[in-house]
PDB file of C-alpha atoms in Angstrom:
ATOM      1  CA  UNK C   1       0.000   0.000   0.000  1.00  0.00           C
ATOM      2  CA  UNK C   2       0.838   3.620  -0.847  1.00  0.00           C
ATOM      3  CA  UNK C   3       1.487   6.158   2.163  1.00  0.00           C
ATOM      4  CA  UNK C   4      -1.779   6.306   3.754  1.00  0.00           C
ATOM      5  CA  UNK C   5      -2.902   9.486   5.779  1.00  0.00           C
ATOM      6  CA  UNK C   6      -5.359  10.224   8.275  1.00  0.00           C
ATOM      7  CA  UNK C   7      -7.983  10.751   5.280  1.00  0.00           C
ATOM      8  CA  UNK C   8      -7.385   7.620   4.217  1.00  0.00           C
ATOM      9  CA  UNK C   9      -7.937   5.631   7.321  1.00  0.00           C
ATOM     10  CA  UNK C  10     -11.214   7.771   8.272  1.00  0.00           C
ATOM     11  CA  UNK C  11     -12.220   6.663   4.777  1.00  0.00           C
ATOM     12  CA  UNK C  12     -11.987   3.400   5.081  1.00  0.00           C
ATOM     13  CA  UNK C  13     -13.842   2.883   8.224  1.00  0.00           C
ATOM     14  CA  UNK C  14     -16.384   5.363   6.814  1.00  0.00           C
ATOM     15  CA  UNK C  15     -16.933   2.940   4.425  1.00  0.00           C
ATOM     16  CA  UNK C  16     -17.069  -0.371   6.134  1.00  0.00           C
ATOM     17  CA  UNK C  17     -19.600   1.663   9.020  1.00  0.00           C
ATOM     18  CA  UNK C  18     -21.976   2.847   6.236  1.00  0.00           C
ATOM     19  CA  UNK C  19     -21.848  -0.742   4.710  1.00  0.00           C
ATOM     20  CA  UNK C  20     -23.228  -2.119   7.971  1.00  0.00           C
ATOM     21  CA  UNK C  21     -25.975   0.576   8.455  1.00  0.00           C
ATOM     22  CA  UNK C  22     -26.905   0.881   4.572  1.00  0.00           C
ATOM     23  CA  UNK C  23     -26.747  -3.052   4.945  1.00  0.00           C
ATOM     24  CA  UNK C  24     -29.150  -3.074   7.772  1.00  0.00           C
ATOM     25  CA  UNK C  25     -27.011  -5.188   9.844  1.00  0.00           C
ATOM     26  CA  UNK C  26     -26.323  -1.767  12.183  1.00  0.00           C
ATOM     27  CA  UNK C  27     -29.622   0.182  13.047  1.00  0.00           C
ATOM     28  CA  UNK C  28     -29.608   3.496  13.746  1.00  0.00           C
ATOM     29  CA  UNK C  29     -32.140   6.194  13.198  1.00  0.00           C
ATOM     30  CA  UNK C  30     -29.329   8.993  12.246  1.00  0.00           C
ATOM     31  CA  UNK C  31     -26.296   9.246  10.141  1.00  0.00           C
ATOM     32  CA  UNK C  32     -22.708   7.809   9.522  1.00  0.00           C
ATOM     33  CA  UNK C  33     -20.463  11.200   9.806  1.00  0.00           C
ATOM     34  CA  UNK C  34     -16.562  11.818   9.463  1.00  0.00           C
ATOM     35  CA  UNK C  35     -15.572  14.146  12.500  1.00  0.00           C
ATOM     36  CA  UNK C  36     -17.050  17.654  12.168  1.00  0.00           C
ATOM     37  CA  UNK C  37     -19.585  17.013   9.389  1.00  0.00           C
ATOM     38  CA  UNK C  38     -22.136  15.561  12.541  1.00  0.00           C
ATOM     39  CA  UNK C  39     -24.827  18.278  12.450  1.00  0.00           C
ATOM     40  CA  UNK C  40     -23.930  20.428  15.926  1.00  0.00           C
ATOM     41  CA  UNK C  41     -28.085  19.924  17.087  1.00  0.00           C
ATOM     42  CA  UNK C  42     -28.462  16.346  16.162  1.00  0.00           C
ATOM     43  CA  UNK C  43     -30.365  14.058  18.854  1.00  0.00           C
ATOM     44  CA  UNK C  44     -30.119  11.274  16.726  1.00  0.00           C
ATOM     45  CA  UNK C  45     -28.238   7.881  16.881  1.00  0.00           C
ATOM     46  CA  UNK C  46     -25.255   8.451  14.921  1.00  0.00           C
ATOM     47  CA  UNK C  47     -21.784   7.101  13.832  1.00  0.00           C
ATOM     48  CA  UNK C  48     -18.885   9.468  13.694  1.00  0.00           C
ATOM     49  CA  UNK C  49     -15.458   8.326  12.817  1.00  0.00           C
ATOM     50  CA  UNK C  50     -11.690  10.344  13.735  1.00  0.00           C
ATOM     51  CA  UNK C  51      -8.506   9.391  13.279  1.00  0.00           C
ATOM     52  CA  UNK C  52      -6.280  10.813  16.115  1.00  0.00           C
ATOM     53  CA  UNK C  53      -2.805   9.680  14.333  1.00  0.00           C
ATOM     54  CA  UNK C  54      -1.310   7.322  11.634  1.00  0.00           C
ATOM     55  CA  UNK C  55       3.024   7.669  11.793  1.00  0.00           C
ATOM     56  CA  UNK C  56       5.167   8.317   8.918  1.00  0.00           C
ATOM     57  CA  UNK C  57       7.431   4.771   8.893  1.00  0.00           C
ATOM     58  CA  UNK C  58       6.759   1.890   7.518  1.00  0.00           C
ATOM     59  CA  UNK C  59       4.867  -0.046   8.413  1.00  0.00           C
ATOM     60  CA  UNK C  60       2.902   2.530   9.890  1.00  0.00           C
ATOM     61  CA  UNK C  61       0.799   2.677  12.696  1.00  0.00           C
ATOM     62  CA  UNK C  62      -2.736   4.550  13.689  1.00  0.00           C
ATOM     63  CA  UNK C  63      -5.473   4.965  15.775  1.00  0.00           C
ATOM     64  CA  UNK C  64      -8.859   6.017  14.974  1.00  0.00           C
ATOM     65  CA  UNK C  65     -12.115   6.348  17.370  1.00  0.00           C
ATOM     66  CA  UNK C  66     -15.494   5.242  15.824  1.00  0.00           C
ATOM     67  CA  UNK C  67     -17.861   7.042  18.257  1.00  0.00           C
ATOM     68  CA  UNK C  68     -21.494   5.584  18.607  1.00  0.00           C
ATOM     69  CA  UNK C  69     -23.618   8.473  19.632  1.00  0.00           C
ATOM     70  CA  UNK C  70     -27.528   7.658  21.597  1.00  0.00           C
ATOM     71  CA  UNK C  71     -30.005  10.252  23.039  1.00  0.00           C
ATOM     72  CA  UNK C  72     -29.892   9.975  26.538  1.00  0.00           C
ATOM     73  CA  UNK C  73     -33.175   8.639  28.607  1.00  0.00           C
ATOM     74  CA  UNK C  74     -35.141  10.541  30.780  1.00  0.00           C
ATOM     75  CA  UNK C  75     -35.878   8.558  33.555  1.00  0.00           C
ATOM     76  CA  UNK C  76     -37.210   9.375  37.250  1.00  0.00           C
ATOM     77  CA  UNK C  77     -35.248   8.814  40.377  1.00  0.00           C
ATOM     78  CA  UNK C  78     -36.016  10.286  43.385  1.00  0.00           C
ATOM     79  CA  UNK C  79     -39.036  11.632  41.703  1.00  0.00           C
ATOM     80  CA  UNK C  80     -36.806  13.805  39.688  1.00  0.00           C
ATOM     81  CA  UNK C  81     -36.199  13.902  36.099  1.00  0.00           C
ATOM     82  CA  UNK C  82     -33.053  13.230  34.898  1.00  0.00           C
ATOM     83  CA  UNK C  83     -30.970  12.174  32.009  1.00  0.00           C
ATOM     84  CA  UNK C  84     -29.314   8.805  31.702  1.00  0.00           C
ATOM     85  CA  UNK C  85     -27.177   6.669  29.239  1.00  0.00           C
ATOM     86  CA  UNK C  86     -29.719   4.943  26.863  1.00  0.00           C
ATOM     87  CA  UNK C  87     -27.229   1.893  27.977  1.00  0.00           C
ATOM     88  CA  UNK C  88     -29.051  -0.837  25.745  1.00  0.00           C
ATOM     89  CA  UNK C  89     -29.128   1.037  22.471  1.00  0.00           C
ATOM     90  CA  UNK C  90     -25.504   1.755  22.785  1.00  0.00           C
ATOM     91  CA  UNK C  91     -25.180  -2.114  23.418  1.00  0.00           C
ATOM     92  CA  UNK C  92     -27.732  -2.932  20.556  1.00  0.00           C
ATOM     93  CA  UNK C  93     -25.931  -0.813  18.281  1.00  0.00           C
ATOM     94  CA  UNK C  94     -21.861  -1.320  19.436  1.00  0.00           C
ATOM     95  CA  UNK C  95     -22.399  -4.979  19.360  1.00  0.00           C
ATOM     96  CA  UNK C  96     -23.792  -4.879  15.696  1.00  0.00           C
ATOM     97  CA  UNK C  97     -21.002  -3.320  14.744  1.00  0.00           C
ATOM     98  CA  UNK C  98     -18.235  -4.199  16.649  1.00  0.00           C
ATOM     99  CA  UNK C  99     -18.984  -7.581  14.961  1.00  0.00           C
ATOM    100  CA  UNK C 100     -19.182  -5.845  11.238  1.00  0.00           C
ATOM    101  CA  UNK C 101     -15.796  -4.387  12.233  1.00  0.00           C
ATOM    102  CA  UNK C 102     -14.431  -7.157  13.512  1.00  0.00           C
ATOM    103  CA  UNK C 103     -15.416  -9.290  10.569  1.00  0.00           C
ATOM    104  CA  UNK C 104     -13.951  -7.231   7.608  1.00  0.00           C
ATOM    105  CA  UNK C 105     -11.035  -7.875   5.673  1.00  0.00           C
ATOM    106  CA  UNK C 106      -9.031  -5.187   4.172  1.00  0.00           C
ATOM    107  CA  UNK C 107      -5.921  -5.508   1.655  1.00  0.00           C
ATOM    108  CA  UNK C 108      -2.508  -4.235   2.795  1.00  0.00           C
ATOM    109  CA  UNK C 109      -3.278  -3.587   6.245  1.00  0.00           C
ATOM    110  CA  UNK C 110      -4.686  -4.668   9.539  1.00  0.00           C
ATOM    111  CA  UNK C 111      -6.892  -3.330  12.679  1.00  0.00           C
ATOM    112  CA  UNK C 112      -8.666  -4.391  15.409  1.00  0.00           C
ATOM    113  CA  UNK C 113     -10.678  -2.766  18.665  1.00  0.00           C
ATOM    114  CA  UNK C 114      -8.168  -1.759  21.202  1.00  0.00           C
ATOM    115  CA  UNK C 115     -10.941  -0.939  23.395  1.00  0.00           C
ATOM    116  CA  UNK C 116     -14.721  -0.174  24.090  1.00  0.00           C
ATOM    117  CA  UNK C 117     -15.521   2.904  26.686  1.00  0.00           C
ATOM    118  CA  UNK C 118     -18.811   4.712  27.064  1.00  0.00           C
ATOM    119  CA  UNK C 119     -18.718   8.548  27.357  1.00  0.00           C
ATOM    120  CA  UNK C 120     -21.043  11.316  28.228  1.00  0.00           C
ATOM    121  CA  UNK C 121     -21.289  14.198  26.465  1.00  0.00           C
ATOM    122  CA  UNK C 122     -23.068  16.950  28.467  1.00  0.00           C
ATOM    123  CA  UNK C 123     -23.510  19.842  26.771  1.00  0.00           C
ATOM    124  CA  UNK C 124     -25.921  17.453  23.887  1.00  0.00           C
ATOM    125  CA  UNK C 125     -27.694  14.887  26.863  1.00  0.00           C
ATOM    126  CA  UNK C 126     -26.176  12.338  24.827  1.00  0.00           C
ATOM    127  CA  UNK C 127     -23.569   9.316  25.616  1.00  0.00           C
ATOM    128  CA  UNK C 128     -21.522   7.870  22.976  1.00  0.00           C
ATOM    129  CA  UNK C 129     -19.871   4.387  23.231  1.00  0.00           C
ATOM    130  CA  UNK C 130     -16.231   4.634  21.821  1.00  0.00           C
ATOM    131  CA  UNK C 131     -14.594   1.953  19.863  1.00  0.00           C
ATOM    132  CA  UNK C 132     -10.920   2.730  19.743  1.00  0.00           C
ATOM    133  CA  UNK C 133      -9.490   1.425  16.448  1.00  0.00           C
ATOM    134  CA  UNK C 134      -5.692   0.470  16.135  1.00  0.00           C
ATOM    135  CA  UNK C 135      -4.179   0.392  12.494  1.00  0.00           C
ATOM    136  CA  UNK C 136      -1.166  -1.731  11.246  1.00  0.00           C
ATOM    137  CA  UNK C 137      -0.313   0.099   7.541  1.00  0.00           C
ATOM    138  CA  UNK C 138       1.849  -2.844   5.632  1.00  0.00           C
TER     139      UNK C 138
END
């Protein structure tokens, strides 16, 4: 394989994400977005993909984050409203595609989930579950 850049790697998992949800084998009721194209007011499910770093050497190395994003639940405790981690969507939908992801092949190089963390995002009542992608660039 040819150099590959930060581009390159966010479009390639862009791809194989969209395959799953276009497929129907990943159901979500938004969008599959590269970092910064997510629409700022969404409060839909949605798929956004980063790369945080790919090196220079050969073979290179990478990470990338494909972050799951899922309305938070309003749910009484205390009989008070609050805002909770819609826990089994992001488990519905992270275990859909952790298994696409983990089933593709691609030529010339290699990844695999380095690890799974849940996240909340205040200021958008939303939690995202964050799968942590490591590259290996042959």
């Amino acid at each position: 394989m040819k150099h590959c850049s930060s581009i390159d790697t966010d479009d390639i998992l862009y791809k194989i994400v969209k395959d799953a949800v276009t497929s129907g084998k990943v159901k979500i009721s938004g969008g599959v977005f590269v970092q910064g194209e997510r629409p700022d007011d969404s409060e839909a499910e949605d798929i956004v993909i980063n790369t945080i770093t790919v090196t220079g050497e050969k073979p290179q190395t990478g990470t990338s984050n494909v972050n799951i994003f899922a309305p938070d639940k309003k749910v009484k405790i205390h009989g008070r409203e609050q805002r909770k981690a819609d826990r089994e969507r992001l488990r519905m939908i992270g275990d859909a595609l952790f298994a696409h992801l983990d089933a593709q092949n691609v030529d010339d190089l290699e990844y695999w989930i380095e690890s799974d963390t849940t996240i909340k995002e205040i200021e958008v009542k939303q939690h995202h579950r964050n799968l942590r992608i490591s590259w290996n660039i042959h």
